[in-house]
Amino acid sequence: MKPNRLKLLLALTLFLSWISYLGFLVIQTTRGIDGKPVRLSRPQFLTSQLDLIIEPHTQDSTVVAQVTEVLYSALNDKTPKVGDIVTINNLELPETQNKFWLAPLRSTDSGKSFEIVPIPPSPGFSGRTIKIYPAFDGVLLQYKKLPKP
C-alpha cells in the first residue's frame, strides 16, 4: 500500500473513532423531562445545609413535600426523617409529571421550614437562580460525585 493511502486510512479511522465517542457521550447524557441535558450546580450543593429527595404535594394551596430520602444533612438533630412532611417556602414545581425531586435546602427557622438554596453568584453570573432537579438515576450519580464538606 502507498504511504498516502495508509495516512488516509489512519485519518479516516481516527475520525470515525472520534465521531463514535461523541455519539456515545450523547447517548449517555442524563436528560430531563424536556429532553435537555441535566447538570447539577456544584456551588448550589456546596452551600446547602440539607439535600433531600422529595415528593411534593399541594395541600391547602401550599406546596409541601414528603421526604423520601435524606442524602446530606448539616442540621444534626433537626434533620427531617424519611416520611416527614416539610414546608419549603420558595418551592415552585415545573409543569412536569415527575414525582420525585432532588432539592438542595437550607433552614429558615431552626429546622421547621426550609427554602431552596439559590445558585450563588460568580463572575459573569448574578446568581439568585433557584433550581431543583428531577431525581433520575443519572442525576443521582452526578450528585454522588459532588464533594460535600
Tab-separated table of C-alpha atoms in Angstrom:
chain	number	residue	atom	x	y	z
A	1	MET	CA	0.000	0.000	0.000
A	2	LYS	CA	1.176	3.508	-0.753
A	3	PRO	CA	2.017	5.795	2.181
A	4	ASN	CA	-0.676	8.327	1.176
A	5	ARG	CA	-3.414	5.682	1.294
A	6	LEU	CA	-2.146	4.494	4.659
A	7	LYS	CA	-2.297	8.048	6.029
A	8	LEU	CA	-5.807	8.499	4.632
A	9	LEU	CA	-6.941	5.216	6.182
A	10	LEU	CA	-5.433	6.204	9.538
A	11	ALA	CA	-7.102	9.644	9.426
A	12	LEU	CA	-10.446	8.059	8.496
A	13	THR	CA	-10.164	5.544	11.345
A	14	LEU	CA	-9.355	8.278	13.872
A	15	PHE	CA	-12.214	10.450	12.604
A	16	LEU	CA	-14.759	7.622	12.832
A	17	SER	CA	-13.492	6.728	16.310
A	18	TRP	CA	-13.948	10.333	17.439
A	19	ILE	CA	-17.474	10.552	15.997
A	20	SER	CA	-18.375	7.232	17.664
A	21	TYR	CA	-17.100	8.540	21.009
A	22	LEU	CA	-19.181	11.724	20.658
A	23	GLY	CA	-22.241	9.599	19.853
A	24	PHE	CA	-21.577	7.521	22.974
A	25	LEU	CA	-21.450	10.700	25.094
A	26	VAL	CA	-24.767	11.894	23.648
A	27	ILE	CA	-26.436	8.563	24.429
A	28	GLN	CA	-25.073	8.509	27.999
A	29	THR	CA	-26.194	12.069	28.852
A	30	THR	CA	-28.900	12.286	31.513
A	31	ARG	CA	-31.831	14.184	30.072
A	32	GLY	CA	-34.688	15.862	31.877
A	33	ILE	CA	-38.383	15.734	31.092
A	34	ASP	CA	-37.979	18.376	28.380
A	35	GLY	CA	-35.181	16.441	26.655
A	36	LYS	CA	-32.446	18.877	27.649
A	37	PRO	CA	-29.331	17.644	29.500
A	38	VAL	CA	-29.481	17.895	33.311
A	39	ARG	CA	-26.375	19.287	35.023
A	40	LEU	CA	-26.190	19.853	38.747
A	41	SER	CA	-24.890	23.181	40.036
A	42	ARG	CA	-21.923	22.327	42.249
A	43	PRO	CA	-21.910	25.699	44.113
A	44	GLN	CA	-25.606	25.291	44.916
A	45	PHE	CA	-24.993	21.925	46.589
A	46	LEU	CA	-21.851	23.136	48.371
A	47	THR	CA	-23.819	25.908	50.089
A	48	SER	CA	-26.820	23.756	51.015
A	49	GLN	CA	-27.388	22.514	54.566
A	50	LEU	CA	-29.714	19.697	53.585
A	51	ASP	CA	-30.033	17.643	50.395
A	52	LEU	CA	-33.271	15.692	50.101
A	53	ILE	CA	-35.193	13.652	47.606
A	54	ILE	CA	-38.741	14.920	47.983
A	55	GLU	CA	-42.207	14.085	46.712
A	56	PRO	CA	-44.165	17.372	46.521
A	57	HIS	CA	-47.914	17.630	47.219
A	58	THR	CA	-50.349	20.528	47.096
A	59	GLN	CA	-52.102	20.998	50.425
A	60	ASP	CA	-54.469	23.935	51.032
A	61	SER	CA	-52.958	25.945	48.132
A	62	THR	CA	-49.497	25.447	49.663
A	63	VAL	CA	-46.870	23.128	48.248
A	64	VAL	CA	-45.478	20.775	50.895
A	65	ALA	CA	-43.061	17.922	50.367
A	66	GLN	CA	-42.715	14.458	51.809
A	67	VAL	CA	-39.127	13.364	52.439
A	68	THR	CA	-38.304	10.123	50.611
A	69	GLU	CA	-34.537	10.130	51.207
A	70	VAL	CA	-32.002	12.255	53.101
A	71	LEU	CA	-28.771	12.482	51.090
A	72	TYR	CA	-26.860	15.003	53.237
A	73	SER	CA	-27.561	16.987	56.378
A	74	ALA	CA	-25.568	19.529	58.358
A	75	LEU	CA	-28.503	20.129	60.728
A	76	ASN	CA	-27.732	17.253	63.132
A	77	ASP	CA	-30.784	16.675	65.365
A	78	LYS	CA	-33.068	18.954	63.305
A	79	THR	CA	-32.762	16.760	60.213
A	80	PRO	CA	-36.152	15.625	58.894
A	81	LYS	CA	-36.677	11.867	58.789
A	82	VAL	CA	-37.867	9.790	55.850
A	83	GLY	CA	-41.644	10.157	55.621
A	84	ASP	CA	-41.775	13.583	57.322
A	85	ILE	CA	-43.701	16.402	55.670
A	86	VAL	CA	-41.607	19.571	55.289
A	87	THR	CA	-42.595	23.077	54.259
A	88	ILE	CA	-40.433	24.605	51.539
A	89	ASN	CA	-41.154	28.321	51.244
A	90	ASN	CA	-39.877	29.046	47.736
A	91	LEU	CA	-40.779	25.754	46.052
A	92	GLU	CA	-42.262	26.198	42.594
A	93	LEU	CA	-42.625	22.982	40.654
A	94	PRO	CA	-42.029	22.863	36.917
A	95	GLU	CA	-45.034	21.780	34.847
A	96	THR	CA	-43.992	18.139	34.529
A	97	GLN	CA	-45.245	14.770	35.621
A	98	ASN	CA	-42.076	13.939	37.553
A	99	LYS	CA	-42.847	12.595	41.018
A	100	PHE	CA	-39.508	12.804	42.865
A	101	TRP	CA	-37.116	15.761	43.017
A	102	LEU	CA	-33.607	16.367	44.346
A	103	ALA	CA	-33.692	19.582	46.379
A	104	PRO	CA	-30.739	21.454	47.958
A	105	LEU	CA	-32.201	23.214	51.013
A	106	ARG	CA	-31.303	25.487	53.906
A	107	SER	CA	-33.192	26.008	57.137
A	108	THR	CA	-35.092	29.278	57.541
A	109	ASP	CA	-36.262	28.990	61.154
A	110	SER	CA	-34.376	26.418	63.200
A	111	GLY	CA	-35.339	23.429	61.072
A	112	LYS	CA	-39.118	23.983	60.974
A	113	SER	CA	-39.306	25.219	57.407
A	114	PHE	CA	-36.824	25.337	54.559
A	115	GLU	CA	-36.056	27.129	51.334
A	116	ILE	CA	-34.281	26.032	48.191
A	117	VAL	CA	-30.719	27.340	48.075
A	118	PRO	CA	-30.208	29.680	45.108
A	119	ILE	CA	-27.204	29.227	42.852
A	120	PRO	CA	-24.541	31.568	44.330
A	121	PRO	CA	-23.219	34.450	42.220
A	122	SER	CA	-19.962	34.029	40.351
A	123	PRO	CA	-18.076	36.180	37.815
A	124	GLY	CA	-20.412	36.850	34.914
A	125	PHE	CA	-23.428	35.329	36.676
A	126	SER	CA	-25.582	37.320	39.069
A	127	GLY	CA	-26.943	34.293	40.910
A	128	ARG	CA	-30.283	34.076	42.738
A	129	THR	CA	-31.492	31.363	40.331
A	130	ILE	CA	-33.428	28.672	42.169
A	131	LYS	CA	-33.303	25.150	40.738
A	132	ILE	CA	-34.460	21.716	41.783
A	133	TYR	CA	-33.575	18.619	39.809
A	134	PRO	CA	-35.513	15.506	38.773
A	135	ALA	CA	-34.340	12.536	40.851
A	136	PHE	CA	-33.283	10.356	37.915
A	137	ASP	CA	-30.563	7.725	38.262
A	138	GLY	CA	-28.120	9.795	36.174
A	139	VAL	CA	-28.770	12.890	38.280
A	140	LEU	CA	-28.149	10.950	41.499
A	141	LEU	CA	-24.887	9.606	40.039
A	142	GLN	CA	-23.814	13.203	39.360
A	143	TYR	CA	-24.775	14.121	42.928
A	144	LYS	CA	-22.687	11.308	44.415
A	145	LYS	CA	-19.626	12.657	42.565
A	146	LEU	CA	-20.010	16.110	44.159
A	147	PRO	CA	-17.793	16.661	47.204
A	148	LYS	CA	-19.528	17.778	50.381
A	149	PRO	CA	-17.682	19.460	53.290
